[in-house]
């Protein structure tokens, strides 16, 4: 009996194979996909490297159809090898297309197990096609270029760190709206420029875009700080203006919801501990001067965040997830049409900035 088992085990090791094997020689591996139009009349773009020795050389295939899957089928008819999206790094979506529910466009990428759920998603200002011709001096293939481009701004806290998995999961939940990186039209050198963050109400683009400074503050309020988060202001003393730049080291938050009938006051308390990276007047060892700077920074950040919160409410967009907290702990205030309810809340931020580091200079 033991000999039979041993023989079967030995033979089975020679029978093991790759049942799901796919040979790259038979595929065109797409690293970037673009979508524009609307369901019923769509265009899609697929970029893939054409040289195994030089991935910066790429080709763009266009497809047309009534849905993302139909568009891809159309594009497949124009290539000598089947398009493969298993290494898709970035999905670009035009802001015009995003005025429709964007899950209709992303479902085919999220549902298919062969597609990566780590892909980045961004909105473009104008046709996606304009963002596919970005010059020949790329350090990597175009999909990886956009992936690294977005990740660099995640590290600098301009964009929250997220992927198609995180974005689509918000669509199945309630009480928190997504935000997406917004890329402006290419300039003379044909490279993309960061426009900030695009605000959504559920799955639909609201038309409101936060600039990079507002985007950084939003990322801080979302408690999704990257490796660094720098903000700058002008400090005026004795008629002289001097720049001051602070980098957030740590952040703590505490929210308090006070019910008032059918609405509520939400107090958003944040404590920011910062490192001063730029301040020509120096002498930060002076406690009196440091206290003045802390009050100055607290007042400036507080004022900017108040403006930001008004902008979120005007857009009826809740990327902070206040609705999740309301739905869980204050169900009487919850409304399935949360955007309207969110706009009626009284949001009161309370920001305190503390200087804990001053660089190598005193």
C-alpha angles and dihedrals in degrees: 000000000000091000091052092052091047092050092047091049093049093047092047091058089063092050096056111115142162101267092181097042117150119186117222090215087069096047141068102220108217117210099176133033129188131197133192138159124040139281106294094029114041141152126205133192127202123190122196134164116262098196123056089203096048114034091181088075107083143165129218120216119196126209135182131203149118097277139018091261092048090049091054091049088053091051091048088062090062100054133072091224131043115265111248120197099183091112098039108152104178140019117201119200125187116238089235091058089048090064083080123062102288096207086074086067098039100044094087091053095044097042100048110085091208091065120081116248090207094074117126122236125207139170122234129213100236131343117000088222090071089060095054096065101066102143137271100270097085119146090216141000115309096254092052089045092059091041092054091041092058094041091054090059090046088058089051092048096242089116125032113241106258144136138201088275092058094042096049093044088061089058090061093047133064134233103034129078125208127240125204133201111260120214122199125218116286118266129222092296087052094237122134122253127211112249097179131247128333115220122224135197102212102309100341128090109240095207091244119121125189116218118235094267092050089044091056092051090049091051089052092050088050088054091234099124115165127210091301138012114188129182129177136205138169116254115205121202129162091351094306124112120214129179120243122192123187130189117207110238100178136359132200126185138191126184126199123190118203112192116221110180108289094349137045147211113237116201112203111197118188131176116199121194109198143187116222106230098171130029116130096192089065121179092118089152086077103097093206092054092045092052090051090051092048091052090046093051093043091053094047095047091044092054093048092048091050089056090047093052091050088052092052092050093047088054091044088230123140109191090154092070095234086144091061090056092046093048093050102042106017105038093163088068096047121110126179087225088063097164091067092045093047090055090058097053122105106234116196116182121200111194125186121182120197124189109224100159133034103183121247093315124080 
